[in-house]
Amino acid sequence: MSRVGSRGAALLEDGGRTPVWSVAMATHTDAVTATAHRVADTLYRAAADGGLDRLDIVYGRQEPGAPPP
């Protein structure tokens, strides 16, 4: 299991799952492209090496009226 960002890691660990790979979330808009490229490069490398057999995408969303996470 991989993750981007510390909140995602915390949610995974709370659910009893440990990330195999992680990268910090972009902290400003100028870093978003570099972060996305790093994630894509890691996925392509894992697929080419035969180490990618499953990909789970977990994302957070806020419900109307709910407090921020």
GROMACS .gro file of C-alpha atoms in nm:
model
   69
    1MET     CA    1   0.000   0.000   0.000
    2SER     CA    2   0.136   0.340  -0.094
    3ARG     CA    3   0.024   0.677   0.021
    4VAL     CA    4   0.061   1.045  -0.052
    5GLY     CA    5   0.039   1.271   0.251
    6SER     CA    6   0.044   1.218   0.624
    7ARG     CA    7  -0.335   1.210   0.667
    8GLY     CA    8  -0.359   0.916   0.429
    9ALA     CA    9  -0.092   0.730   0.623
   10ALA     CA   10  -0.270   0.795   0.952
   11LEU     CA   11  -0.598   0.666   0.811
   12LEU     CA   12  -0.431   0.353   0.676
   13GLU     CA   13  -0.255   0.281   1.002
   14ASP     CA   14  -0.576   0.341   1.199
   15GLY     CA   15  -0.733   0.077   0.975
   16GLY     CA   16  -0.452  -0.169   1.045
   17ARG     CA   17  -0.273  -0.130   0.710
   18THR     CA   18   0.089  -0.023   0.671
   19PRO     CA   19   0.202   0.172   0.363
   20VAL     CA   20   0.472   0.007   0.150
   21TRP     CA   21   0.575   0.337  -0.009
   22SER     CA   22   0.498   0.698   0.066
   23VAL     CA   23   0.572   1.052  -0.045
   24ALA     CA   24   0.493   1.382   0.119
   25MET     CA   25   0.195   1.573  -0.018
   26ALA     CA   26   0.273   1.886  -0.214
   27THR     CA   27   0.264   2.181   0.024
   28HIS     CA   28   0.218   2.445  -0.246
   29THR     CA   29   0.083   2.454  -0.600
   30ASP     CA   30   0.428   2.473  -0.760
   31ALA     CA   31   0.510   2.128  -0.617
   32VAL     CA   32   0.195   1.944  -0.737
   33THR     CA   33   0.339   1.848  -1.076
   34ALA     CA   34   0.663   1.716  -0.925
   35THR     CA   35   0.469   1.511  -0.670
   36ALA     CA   36   0.244   1.364  -0.941
   37HIS     CA   37   0.550   1.274  -1.152
   38ARG     CA   38   0.713   1.106  -0.854
   39VAL     CA   39   0.401   0.896  -0.791
   40ALA     CA   40   0.371   0.804  -1.161
   41ASP     CA   41   0.741   0.714  -1.188
   42THR     CA   42   0.714   0.489  -0.884
   43LEU     CA   43   0.404   0.313  -1.022
   44TYR     CA   44   0.561   0.262  -1.366
   45ARG     CA   45   0.881   0.127  -1.210
   46ALA     CA   46   0.686  -0.117  -0.990
   47ALA     CA   47   0.481  -0.235  -1.289
   48ALA     CA   48   0.793  -0.283  -1.504
   49ASP     CA   49   0.963  -0.482  -1.226
   50GLY     CA   50   0.657  -0.706  -1.187
   51GLY     CA   51   0.597  -0.574  -0.836
   52LEU     CA   52   0.259  -0.415  -0.900
   53ASP     CA   53  -0.032  -0.652  -0.878
   54ARG     CA   54  -0.288  -0.425  -0.715
   55LEU     CA   55  -0.351  -0.054  -0.674
   56ASP     CA   56  -0.594   0.087  -0.421
   57ILE     CA   57  -0.676   0.455  -0.439
   58VAL     CA   58  -0.802   0.609  -0.118
   59TYR     CA   59  -0.899   0.971  -0.101
   60GLY     CA   60  -1.066   1.193   0.150
   61ARG     CA   61  -1.363   1.413   0.095
   62GLN     CA   62  -1.545   1.642   0.324
   63GLU     CA   63  -1.917   1.607   0.378
   64PRO     CA   64  -2.120   1.928   0.382
   65GLY     CA   65  -2.142   2.059   0.737
   66ALA     CA   66  -1.867   1.829   0.864
   67PRO     CA   67  -1.567   1.975   1.045
   68PRO     CA   68  -1.241   1.984   0.853
   69PRO     CA   69  -1.025   1.670   0.887
   0.00000   0.00000   0.00000
